[in-house]
Coordinates of C-alpha atoms and ligand atoms in Angstrom, one line a residue:
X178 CA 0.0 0.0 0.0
X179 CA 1.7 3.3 -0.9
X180 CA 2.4 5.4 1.8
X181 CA -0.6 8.7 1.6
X182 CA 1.4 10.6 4.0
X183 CA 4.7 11.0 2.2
X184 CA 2.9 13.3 -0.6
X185 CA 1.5 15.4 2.3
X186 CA 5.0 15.8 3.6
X187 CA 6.3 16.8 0.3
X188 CA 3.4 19.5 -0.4
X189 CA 4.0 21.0 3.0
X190 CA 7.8 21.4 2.0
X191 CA 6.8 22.6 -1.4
X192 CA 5.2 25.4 0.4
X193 CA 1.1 25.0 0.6
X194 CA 0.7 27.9 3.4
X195 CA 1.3 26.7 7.0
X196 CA -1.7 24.8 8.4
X197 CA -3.1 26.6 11.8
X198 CA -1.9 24.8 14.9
X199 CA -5.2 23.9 15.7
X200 CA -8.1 23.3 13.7
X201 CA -7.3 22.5 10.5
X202 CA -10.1 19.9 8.7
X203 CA -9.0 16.3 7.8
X204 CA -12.1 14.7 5.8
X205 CA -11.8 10.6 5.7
X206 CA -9.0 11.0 7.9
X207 CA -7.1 8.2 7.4
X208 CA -6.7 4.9 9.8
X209 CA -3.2 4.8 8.8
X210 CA -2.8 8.5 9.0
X211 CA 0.2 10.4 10.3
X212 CA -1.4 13.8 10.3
X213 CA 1.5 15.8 12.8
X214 CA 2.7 17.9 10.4
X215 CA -1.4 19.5 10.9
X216 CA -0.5 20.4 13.9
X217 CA -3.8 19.7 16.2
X218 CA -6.5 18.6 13.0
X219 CA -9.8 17.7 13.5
X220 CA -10.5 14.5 11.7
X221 CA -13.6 13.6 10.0
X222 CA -14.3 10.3 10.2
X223 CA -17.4 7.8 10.0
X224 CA -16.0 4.5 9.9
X225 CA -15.7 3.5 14.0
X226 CA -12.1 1.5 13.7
X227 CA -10.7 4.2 11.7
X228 CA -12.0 6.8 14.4
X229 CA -11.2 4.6 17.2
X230 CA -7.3 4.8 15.6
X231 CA -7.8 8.1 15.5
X232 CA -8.3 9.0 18.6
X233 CA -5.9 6.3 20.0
X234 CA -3.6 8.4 18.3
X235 CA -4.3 11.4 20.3
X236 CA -6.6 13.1 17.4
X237 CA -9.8 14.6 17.8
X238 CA -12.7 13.1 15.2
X239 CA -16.1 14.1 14.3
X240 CA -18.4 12.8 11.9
X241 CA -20.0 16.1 11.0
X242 CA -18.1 19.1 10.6
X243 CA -19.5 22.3 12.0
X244 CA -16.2 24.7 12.4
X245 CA -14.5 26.6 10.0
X246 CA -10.8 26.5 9.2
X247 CA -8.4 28.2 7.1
X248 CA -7.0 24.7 6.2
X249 CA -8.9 21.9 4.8
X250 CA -7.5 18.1 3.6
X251 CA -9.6 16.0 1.3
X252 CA -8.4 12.0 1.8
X253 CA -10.3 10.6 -1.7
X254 CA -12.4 7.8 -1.2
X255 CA -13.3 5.0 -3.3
X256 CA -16.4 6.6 -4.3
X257 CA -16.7 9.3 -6.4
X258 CA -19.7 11.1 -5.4
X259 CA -18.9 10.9 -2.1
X260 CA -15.3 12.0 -2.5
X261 CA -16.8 15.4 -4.9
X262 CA -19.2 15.8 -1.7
X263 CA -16.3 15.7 0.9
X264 CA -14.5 18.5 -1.5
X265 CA -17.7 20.1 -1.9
X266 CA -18.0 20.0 2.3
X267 CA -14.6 21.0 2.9
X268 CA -14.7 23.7 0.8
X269 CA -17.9 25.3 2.2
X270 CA -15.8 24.7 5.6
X271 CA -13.1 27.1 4.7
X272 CA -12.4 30.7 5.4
X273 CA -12.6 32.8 2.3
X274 CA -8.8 32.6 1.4
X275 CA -8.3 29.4 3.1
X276 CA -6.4 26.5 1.3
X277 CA -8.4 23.3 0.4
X278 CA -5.9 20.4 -0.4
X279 CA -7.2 16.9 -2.3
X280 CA -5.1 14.3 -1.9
X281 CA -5.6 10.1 -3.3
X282 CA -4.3 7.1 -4.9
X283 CA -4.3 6.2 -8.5
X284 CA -7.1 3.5 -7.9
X285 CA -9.3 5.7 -6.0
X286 CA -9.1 8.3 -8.5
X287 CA -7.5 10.5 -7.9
X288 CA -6.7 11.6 -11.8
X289 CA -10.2 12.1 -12.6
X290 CA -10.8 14.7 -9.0
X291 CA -7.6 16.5 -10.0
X292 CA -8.8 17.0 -13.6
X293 CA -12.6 17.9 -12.6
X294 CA -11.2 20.9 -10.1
X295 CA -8.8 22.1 -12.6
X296 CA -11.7 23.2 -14.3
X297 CA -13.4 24.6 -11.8
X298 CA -10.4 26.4 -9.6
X299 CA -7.2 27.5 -10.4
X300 CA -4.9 24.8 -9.1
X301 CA -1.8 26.2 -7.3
X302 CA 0.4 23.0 -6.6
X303 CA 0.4 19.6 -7.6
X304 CA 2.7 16.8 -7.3
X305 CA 2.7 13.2 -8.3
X306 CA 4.2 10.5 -6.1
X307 CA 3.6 6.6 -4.7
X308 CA 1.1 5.9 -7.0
X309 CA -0.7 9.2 -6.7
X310 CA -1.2 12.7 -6.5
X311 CA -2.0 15.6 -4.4
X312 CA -2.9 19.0 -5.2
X313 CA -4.1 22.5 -3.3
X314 CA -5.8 25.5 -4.0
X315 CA -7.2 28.8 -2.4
X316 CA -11.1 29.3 -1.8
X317 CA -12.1 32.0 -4.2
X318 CA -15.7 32.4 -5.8
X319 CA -17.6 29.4 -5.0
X320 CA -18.4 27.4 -7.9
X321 CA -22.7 26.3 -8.6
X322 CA -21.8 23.1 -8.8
X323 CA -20.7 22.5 -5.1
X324 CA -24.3 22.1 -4.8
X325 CA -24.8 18.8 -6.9
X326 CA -21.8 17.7 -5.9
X327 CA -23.3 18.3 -1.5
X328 CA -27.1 16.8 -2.9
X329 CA -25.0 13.6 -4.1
X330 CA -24.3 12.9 -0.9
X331 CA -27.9 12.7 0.6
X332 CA -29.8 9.6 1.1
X333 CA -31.9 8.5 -2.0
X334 CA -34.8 6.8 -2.4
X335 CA -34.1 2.9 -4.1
X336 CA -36.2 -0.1 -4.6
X337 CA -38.8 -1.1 -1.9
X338 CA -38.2 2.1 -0.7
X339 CA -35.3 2.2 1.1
X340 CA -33.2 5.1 1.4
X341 CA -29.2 4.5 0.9
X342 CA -26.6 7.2 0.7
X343 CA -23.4 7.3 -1.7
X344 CA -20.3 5.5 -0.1
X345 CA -22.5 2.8 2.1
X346 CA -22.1 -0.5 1.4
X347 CA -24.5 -1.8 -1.7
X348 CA -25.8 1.7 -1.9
X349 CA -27.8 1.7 -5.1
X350 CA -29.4 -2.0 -4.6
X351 CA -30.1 -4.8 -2.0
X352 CA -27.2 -7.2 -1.9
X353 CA -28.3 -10.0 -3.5
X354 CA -26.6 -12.3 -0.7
X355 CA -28.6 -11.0 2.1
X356 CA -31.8 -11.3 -0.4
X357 CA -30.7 -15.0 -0.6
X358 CA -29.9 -15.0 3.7
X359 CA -34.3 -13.6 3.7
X360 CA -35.4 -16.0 1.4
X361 CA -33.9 -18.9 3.7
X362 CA -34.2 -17.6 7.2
X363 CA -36.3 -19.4 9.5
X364 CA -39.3 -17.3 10.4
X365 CA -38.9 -18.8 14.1
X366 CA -37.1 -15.9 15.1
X367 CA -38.0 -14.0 17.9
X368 CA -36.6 -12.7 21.7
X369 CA -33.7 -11.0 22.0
X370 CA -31.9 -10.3 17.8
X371 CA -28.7 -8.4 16.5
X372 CA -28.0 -7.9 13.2
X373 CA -24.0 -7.5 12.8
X374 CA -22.7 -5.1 10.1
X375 CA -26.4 -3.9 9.8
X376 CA -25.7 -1.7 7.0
X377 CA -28.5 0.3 5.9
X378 CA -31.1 -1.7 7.6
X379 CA -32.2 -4.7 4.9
X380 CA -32.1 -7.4 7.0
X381 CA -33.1 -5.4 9.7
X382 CA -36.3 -3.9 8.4
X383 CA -37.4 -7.2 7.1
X384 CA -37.0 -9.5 10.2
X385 CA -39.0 -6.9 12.1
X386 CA -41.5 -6.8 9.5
X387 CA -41.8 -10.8 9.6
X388 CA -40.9 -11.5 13.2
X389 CA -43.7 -10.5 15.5
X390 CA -42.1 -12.6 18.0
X391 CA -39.0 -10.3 18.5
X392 CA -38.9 -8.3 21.3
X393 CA -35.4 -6.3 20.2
X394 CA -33.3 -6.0 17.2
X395 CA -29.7 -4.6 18.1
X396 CA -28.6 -2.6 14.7
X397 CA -24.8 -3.0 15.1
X398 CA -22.7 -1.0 12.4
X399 CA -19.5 0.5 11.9
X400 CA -20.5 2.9 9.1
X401 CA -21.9 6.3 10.5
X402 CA -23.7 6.6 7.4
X403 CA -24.9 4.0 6.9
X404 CA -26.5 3.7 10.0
X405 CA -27.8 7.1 9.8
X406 CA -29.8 5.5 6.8
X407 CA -30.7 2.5 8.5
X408 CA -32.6 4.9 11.2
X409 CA -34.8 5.9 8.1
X410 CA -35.3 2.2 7.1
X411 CA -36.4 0.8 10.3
X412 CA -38.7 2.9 12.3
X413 CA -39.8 -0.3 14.3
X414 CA -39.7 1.0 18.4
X415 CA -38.1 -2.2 19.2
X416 CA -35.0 -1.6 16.7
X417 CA -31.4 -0.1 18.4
X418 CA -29.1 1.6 16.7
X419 CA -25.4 1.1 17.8
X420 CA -22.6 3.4 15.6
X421 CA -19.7 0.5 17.1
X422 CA -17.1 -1.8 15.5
X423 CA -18.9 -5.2 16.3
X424 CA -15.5 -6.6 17.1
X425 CA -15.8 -4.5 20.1
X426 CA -19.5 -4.7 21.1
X427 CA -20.6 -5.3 24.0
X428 CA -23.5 -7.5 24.3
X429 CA -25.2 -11.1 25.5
X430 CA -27.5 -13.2 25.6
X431 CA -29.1 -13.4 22.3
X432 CA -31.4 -15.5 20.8
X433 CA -30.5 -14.8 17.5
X434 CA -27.8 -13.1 15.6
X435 CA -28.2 -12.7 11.7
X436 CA -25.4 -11.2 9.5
X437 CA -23.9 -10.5 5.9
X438 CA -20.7 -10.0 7.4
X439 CA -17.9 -7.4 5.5
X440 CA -15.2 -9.1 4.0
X441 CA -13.0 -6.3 3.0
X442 CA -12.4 -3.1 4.1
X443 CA -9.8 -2.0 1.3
X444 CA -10.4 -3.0 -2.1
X445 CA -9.1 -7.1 -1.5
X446 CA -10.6 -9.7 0.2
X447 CA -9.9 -10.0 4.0
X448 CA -11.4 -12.8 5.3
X449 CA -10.6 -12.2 8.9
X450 CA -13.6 -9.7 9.7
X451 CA -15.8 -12.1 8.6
X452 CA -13.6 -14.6 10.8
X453 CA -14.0 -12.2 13.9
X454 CA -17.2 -11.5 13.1
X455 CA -18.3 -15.1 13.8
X456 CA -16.2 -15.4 16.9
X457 CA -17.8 -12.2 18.1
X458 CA -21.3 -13.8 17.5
X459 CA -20.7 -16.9 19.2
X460 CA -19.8 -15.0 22.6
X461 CA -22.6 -12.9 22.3
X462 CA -25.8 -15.8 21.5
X463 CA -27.3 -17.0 24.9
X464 CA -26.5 -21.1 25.3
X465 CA -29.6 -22.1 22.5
X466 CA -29.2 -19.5 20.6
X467 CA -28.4 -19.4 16.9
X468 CA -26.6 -17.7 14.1
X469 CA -28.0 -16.9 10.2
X470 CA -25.3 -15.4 8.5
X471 CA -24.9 -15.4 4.5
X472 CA -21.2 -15.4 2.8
X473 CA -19.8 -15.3 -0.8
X474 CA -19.5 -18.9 -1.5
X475 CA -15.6 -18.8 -1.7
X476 CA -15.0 -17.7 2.0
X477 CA -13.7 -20.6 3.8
X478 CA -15.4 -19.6 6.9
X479 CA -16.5 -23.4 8.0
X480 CA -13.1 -23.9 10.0
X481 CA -14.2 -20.8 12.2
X482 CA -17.8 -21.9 12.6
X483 CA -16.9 -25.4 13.6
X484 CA -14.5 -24.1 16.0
X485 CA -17.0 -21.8 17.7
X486 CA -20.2 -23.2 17.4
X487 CA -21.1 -27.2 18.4
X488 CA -23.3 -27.3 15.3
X489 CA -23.0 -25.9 11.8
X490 CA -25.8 -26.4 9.6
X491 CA -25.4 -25.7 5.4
X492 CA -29.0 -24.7 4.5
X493 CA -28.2 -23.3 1.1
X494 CA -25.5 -22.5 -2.0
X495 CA -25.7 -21.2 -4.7
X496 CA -22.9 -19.8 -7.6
X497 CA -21.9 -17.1 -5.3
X498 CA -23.4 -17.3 -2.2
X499 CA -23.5 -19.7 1.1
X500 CA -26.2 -19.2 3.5
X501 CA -25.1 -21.3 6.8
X502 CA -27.1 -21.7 10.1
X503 CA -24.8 -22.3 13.3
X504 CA -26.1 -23.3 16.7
X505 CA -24.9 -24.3 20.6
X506 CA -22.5 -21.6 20.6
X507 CA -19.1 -23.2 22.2
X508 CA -17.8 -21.3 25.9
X509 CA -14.3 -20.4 26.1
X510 CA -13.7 -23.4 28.4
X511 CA -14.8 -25.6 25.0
X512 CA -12.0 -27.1 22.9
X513 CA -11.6 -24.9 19.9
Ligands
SAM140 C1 -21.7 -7.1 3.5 S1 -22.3 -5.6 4.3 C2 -23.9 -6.0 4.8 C3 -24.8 -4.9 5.1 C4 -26.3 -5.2 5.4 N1 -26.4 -6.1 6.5 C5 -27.0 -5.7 4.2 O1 -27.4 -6.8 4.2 O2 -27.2 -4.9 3.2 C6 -21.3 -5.6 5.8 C7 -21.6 -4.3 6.6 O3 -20.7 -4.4 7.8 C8 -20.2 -3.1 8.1 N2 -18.9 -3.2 8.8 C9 -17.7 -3.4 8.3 N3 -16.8 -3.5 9.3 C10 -17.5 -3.4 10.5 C11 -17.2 -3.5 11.9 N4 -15.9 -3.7 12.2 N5 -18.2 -3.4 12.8 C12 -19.5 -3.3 12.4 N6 -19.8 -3.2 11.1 C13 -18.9 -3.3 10.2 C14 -20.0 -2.4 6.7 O4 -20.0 -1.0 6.8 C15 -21.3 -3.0 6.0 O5 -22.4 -2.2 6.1

């Protein structure tokens, strides 16, 4: 992974005007950023691991910016509308005269920002290096088009009426896993229910829907956003909404846990969310309870199942998706 921080360095060196020494605005700060050289930033952030780094680092986060600041840092994301409504945010977030600087590899486009502002702005410094680029500018006249680029960021209405927003996970459709996960969940469920990695509420809003038997439905998810959707999904009373890394939840005695766990955080595969995700479940289901969890059919998660759960169940598989059923949740004590 190329290193984002060593074009920052370089632009500061090349001159960009000094950041204050408190204050200046990181958007996406990153979870392997080395922001020093900002002095004392605030970092916006949404994802909770990233902003639990953050602040384990000593920064401050926020998930909604409401200062201004003469200095303002754009990390790109992978998605386009949501990265031209971080610029547009960050530059509404500036001082008049204030520097805005954009900054992003090669795969998350960073090419296509840099030649969209150029036409907009009158870009003062640029410079290409690991794999990317970073460039700054001054805020001037504010350009229309800041407003499209802020409207692309609010939730929009998709099928069945859900609202998603740019950036979440399967924003512009229902994953066709967890459709699969519906289609072949028991309808027995009731009690005490989490959904893990609840996204923007699919599974959520449907178990409620079906499952007159469940008292409460813990919405646990790590994306700000997409939780923030999610409370417009599922306007059930019995549904909680928990912004928390489910690695680090704290919860028991469930009767039933469903989940379309992540499996990558970057653009590869990690399997070992989806791994802790499982483990994470297992402590957190009461004695009978059970697990529905859906994967892509190529994640070799049955070693991790069998080692926490006494009983793994297969119920269905298809060319790209497993939908698996585990039950009798092992205690530590149990032989893994
Ligand atoms: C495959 S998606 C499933 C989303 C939703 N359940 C659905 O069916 O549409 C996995 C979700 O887990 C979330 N996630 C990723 N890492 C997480 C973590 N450490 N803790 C909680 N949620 C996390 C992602 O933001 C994403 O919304």
């Amino acid at each position: 992974m190329a290193n984002p921080n060593i074009r920052l360095s370089l632009a500061l060196d090349a001159g960009i005007p000094t950041p204050p020494a408190k204050g200046a605005l990181i958007f996406n700060a990153l979870d392997d950023g080395e922001y020093a050289p900002l002095g004392a930033p605030i970092c916006m952030q949404w994802f909770k691991p990233a902003c639990d780094y953050l602040n384990a680092m000593g920064y401050e986060t926020t998930q909604e910016v409401t200062t201004k600041s003469d200095f303002a840092l754009v990390e790109v994301t992978r998605f386009k509308p949501q990265t031209l409504g971080l610029i547009a945010q960050a530059y509404d977030a500036l001082n008049d005269g204030g520097t805005l600087v954009v900054n992003g590899d090669k795969t998350n486009g960073i090419e296509s920002h840099h030649k969209t502002l150029r036409k907009l702005f009158e870009i003062e410094g640029v410079i290409s290096k690991a794999h990317g680029k970073i460039f700054w500018l001054t805020k001037g006249a504010r350009p229309d088009v800041l407003d499209q680029w802020l409207a692309g960021m609010a939730p929009v209405e998709i099928e069945q009426g859900f609202q998603t927003q740019a950036g979440v996970f399967s924003a512009g459709h229902v994953d066709k896993g967890s459709a699969l996960l519906l289609e072949h969940l028991t309808n027995r469920m009731g009690g005490k229910c989490a959904d893990l990695g609840a996204g923007w509420g699919y599974l959520s809003r449907a178990l409620l829907e079906r499952g007159d038997k469940v008292k409460s439905l813990d919405l646990v998810e790590a994306d700000y956003n997409a939780l923030n959707c999610a409370r417009l999904n599922v306007t059930d009373p019995r549904a909680n909404f928990h912004w928390e890394d489910a690695a680090a939840f704290k919860g028991a005695n469930y009767d039933f846990i469903i989940m379309n766990p992540p499996f990558h955080q970057t653009r590869k595969a990690e399997p070992d969310i989806g791994k802790a995700f499982i483990a994470k479940a297992s402590s957190m289901l009461a004695p009978k309870g059970q697990l529905w969890m859906v994967a892509n059919r190529q994640l070799a998660y049955e070693d991790t199942l069998n080692a926490y759960f006494v009983q793994v169940t297969p119920v269905t598989e298809t060319t790209q998706f497993k939908v698996i059923n585990a039950s009798r949740p092992k205690k530590p004590t149990q032989k893994r």
